[in-house]
PDB file of C-alpha atoms in Angstrom:
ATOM      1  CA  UNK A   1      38.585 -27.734 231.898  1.00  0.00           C
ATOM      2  CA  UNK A   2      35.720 -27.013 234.197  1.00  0.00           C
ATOM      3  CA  UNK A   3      34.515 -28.984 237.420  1.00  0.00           C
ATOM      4  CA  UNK A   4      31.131 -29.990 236.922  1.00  0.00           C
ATOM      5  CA  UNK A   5      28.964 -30.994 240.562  1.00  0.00           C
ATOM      6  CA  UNK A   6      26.015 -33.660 240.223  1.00  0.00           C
ATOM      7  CA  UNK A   7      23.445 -34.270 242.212  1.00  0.00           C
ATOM      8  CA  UNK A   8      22.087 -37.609 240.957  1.00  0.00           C
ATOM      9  CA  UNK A   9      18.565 -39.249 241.352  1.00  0.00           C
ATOM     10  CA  UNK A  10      15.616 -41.414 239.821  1.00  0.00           C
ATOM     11  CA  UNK A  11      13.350 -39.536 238.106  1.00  0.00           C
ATOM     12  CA  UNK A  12      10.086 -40.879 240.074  1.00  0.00           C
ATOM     13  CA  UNK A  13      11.831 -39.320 243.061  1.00  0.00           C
ATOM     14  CA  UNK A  14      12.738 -35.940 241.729  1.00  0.00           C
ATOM     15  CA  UNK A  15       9.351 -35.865 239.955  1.00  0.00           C
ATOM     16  CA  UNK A  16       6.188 -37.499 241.699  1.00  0.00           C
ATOM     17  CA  UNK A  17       7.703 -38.400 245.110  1.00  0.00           C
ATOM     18  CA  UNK A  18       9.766 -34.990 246.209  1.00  0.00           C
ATOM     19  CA  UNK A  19       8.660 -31.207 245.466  1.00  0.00           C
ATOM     20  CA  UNK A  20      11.325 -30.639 243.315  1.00  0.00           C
ATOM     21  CA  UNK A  21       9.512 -28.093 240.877  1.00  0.00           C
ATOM     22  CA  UNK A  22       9.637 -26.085 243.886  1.00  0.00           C
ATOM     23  CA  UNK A  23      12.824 -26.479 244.612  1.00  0.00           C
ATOM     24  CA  UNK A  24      14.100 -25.329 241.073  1.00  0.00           C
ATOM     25  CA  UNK A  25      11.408 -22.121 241.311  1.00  0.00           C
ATOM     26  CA  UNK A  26      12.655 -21.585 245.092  1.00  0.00           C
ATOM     27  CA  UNK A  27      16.506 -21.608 243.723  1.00  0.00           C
ATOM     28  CA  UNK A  28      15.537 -19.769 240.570  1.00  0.00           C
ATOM     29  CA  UNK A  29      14.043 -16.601 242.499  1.00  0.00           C
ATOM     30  CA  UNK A  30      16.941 -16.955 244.795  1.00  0.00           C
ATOM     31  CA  UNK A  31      19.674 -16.422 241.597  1.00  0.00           C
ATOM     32  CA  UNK A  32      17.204 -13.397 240.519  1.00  0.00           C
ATOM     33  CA  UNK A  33      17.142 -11.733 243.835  1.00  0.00           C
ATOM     34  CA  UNK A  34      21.275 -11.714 243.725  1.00  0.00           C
ATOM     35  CA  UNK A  35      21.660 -10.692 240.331  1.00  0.00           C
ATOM     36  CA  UNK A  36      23.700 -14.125 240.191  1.00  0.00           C
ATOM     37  CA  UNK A  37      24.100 -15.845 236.642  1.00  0.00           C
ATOM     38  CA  UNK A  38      22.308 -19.596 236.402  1.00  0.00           C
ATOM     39  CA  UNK A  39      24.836 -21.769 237.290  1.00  0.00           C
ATOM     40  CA  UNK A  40      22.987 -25.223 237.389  1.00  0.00           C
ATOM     41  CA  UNK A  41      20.692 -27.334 234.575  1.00  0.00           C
ATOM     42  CA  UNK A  42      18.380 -30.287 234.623  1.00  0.00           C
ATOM     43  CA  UNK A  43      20.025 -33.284 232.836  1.00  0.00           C
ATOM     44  CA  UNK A  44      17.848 -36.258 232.084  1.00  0.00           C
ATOM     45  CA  UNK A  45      19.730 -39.329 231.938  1.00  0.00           C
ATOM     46  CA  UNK A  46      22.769 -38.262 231.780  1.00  0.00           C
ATOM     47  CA  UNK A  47      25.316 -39.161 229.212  1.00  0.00           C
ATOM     48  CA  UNK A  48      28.037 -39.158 231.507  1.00  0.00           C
ATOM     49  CA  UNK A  49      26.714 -41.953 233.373  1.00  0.00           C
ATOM     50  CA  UNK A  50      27.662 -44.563 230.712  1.00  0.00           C
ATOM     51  CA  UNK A  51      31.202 -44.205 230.970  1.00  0.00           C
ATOM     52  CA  UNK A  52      32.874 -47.260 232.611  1.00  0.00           C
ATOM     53  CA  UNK A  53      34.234 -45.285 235.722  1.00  0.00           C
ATOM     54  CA  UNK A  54      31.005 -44.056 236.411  1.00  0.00           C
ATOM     55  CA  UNK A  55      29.417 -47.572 236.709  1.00  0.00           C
ATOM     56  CA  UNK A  56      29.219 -48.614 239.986  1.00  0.00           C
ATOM     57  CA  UNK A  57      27.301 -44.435 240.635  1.00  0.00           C
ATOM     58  CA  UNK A  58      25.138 -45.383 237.697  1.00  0.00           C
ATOM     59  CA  UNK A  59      24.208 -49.217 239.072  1.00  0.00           C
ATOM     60  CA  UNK A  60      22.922 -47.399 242.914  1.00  0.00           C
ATOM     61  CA  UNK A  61      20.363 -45.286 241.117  1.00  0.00           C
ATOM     62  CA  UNK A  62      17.344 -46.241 240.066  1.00  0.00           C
ATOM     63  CA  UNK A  63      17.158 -46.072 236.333  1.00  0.00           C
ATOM     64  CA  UNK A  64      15.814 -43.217 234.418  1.00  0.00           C
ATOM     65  CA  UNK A  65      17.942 -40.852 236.457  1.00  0.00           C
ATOM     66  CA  UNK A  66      18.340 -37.696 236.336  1.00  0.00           C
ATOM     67  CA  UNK A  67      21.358 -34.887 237.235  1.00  0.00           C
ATOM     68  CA  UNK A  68      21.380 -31.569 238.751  1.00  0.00           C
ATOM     69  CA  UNK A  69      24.768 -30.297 237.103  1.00  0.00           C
ATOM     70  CA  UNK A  70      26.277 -26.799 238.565  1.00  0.00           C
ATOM     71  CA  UNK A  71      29.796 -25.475 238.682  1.00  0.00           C
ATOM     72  CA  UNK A  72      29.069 -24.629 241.945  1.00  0.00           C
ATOM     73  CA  UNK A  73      29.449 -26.686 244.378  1.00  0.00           C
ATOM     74  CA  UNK A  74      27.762 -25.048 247.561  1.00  0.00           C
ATOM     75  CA  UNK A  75      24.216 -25.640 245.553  1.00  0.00           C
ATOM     76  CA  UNK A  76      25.165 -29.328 245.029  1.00  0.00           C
ATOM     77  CA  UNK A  77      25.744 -29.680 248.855  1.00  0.00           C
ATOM     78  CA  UNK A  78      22.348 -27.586 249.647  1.00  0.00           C
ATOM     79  CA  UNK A  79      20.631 -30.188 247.406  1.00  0.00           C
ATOM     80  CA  UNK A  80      21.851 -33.225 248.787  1.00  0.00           C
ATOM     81  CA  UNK A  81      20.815 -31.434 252.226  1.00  0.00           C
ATOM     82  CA  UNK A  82      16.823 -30.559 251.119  1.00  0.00           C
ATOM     83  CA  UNK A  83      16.248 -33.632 249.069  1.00  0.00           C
ATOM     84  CA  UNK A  84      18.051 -35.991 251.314  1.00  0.00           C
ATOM     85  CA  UNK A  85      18.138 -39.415 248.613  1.00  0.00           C
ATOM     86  CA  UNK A  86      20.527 -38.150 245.618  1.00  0.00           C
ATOM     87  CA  UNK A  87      24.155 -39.522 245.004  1.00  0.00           C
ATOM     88  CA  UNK A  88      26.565 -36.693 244.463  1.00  0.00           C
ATOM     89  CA  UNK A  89      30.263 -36.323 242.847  1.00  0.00           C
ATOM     90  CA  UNK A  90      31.951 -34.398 240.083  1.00  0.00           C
ATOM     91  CA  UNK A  91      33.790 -34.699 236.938  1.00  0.00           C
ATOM     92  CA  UNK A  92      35.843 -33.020 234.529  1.00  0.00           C
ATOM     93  CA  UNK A  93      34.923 -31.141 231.224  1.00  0.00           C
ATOM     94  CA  UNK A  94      35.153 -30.835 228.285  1.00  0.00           C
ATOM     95  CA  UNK A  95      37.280 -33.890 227.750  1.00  0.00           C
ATOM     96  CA  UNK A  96      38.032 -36.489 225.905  1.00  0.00           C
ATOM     97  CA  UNK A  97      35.391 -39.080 227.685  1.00  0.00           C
ATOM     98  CA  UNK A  98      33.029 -35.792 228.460  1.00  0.00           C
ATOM     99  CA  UNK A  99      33.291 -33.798 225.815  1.00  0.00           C
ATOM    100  CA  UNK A 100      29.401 -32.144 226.634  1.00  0.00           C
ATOM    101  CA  UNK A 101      28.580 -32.015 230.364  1.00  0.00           C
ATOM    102  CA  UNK A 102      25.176 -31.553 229.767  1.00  0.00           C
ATOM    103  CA  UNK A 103      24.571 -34.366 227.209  1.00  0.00           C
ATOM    104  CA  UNK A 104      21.747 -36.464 227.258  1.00  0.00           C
ATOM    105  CA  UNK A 105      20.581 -39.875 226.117  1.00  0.00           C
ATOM    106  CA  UNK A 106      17.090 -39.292 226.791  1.00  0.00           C
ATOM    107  CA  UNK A 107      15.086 -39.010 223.437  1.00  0.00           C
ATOM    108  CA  UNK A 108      12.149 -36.479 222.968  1.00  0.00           C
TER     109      UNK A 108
END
């Protein structure tokens, strides 16, 4: 199993009230420049965020939210830091309650 890191937020902040299409461009060149493999995705409404333990996470953001989901856990940290109003944690996966870490419930 694999520890996942979240950063966790509405999507009217991430997307009309914070820059975060720069962010993702700004992180993006970053990964180039060091030859280092993409290590974080874009999850909109996040499956994980239905399962009972995650609850009382799920019930302080405004809903549709959206996750920021890297295996590293230094970027998670540097996000909470630049865009100041996201919940973070972590989880487990693949299990049996998380068997895709980057599932989604949001429909196209």
């Amino acid at each position: 199993m694999q520890t996942y890191h979240y950063a966790l937020a509405s999507q009217r902040y991430l997307f009309e009230e914070e820059p975060f299409e720069e962010v993702l461009k700004e992180r993006h060149r970053y990964y180039k420049e060091k030859n280092k493999e993409i290590d974080f995705w874009v999850v909109m409404q996040p499956a994980f965020l239905d399962l009972p333990e995650m609850q009382a996470i799920k019930a302080k953001c405004p809903q549709p939210a959206v996750a920021i989901v890297s295996t590293n856990p230094t970027f998670v940290t540097w996000l909470k830091l630049r865009l100041e109003y996201v919940y973070i944690g972590e989880f487990q996966a693949p299990s049996e309650s998380i068997p895709d870490p980057l599932a989604s419930l949001a429909t196209v």
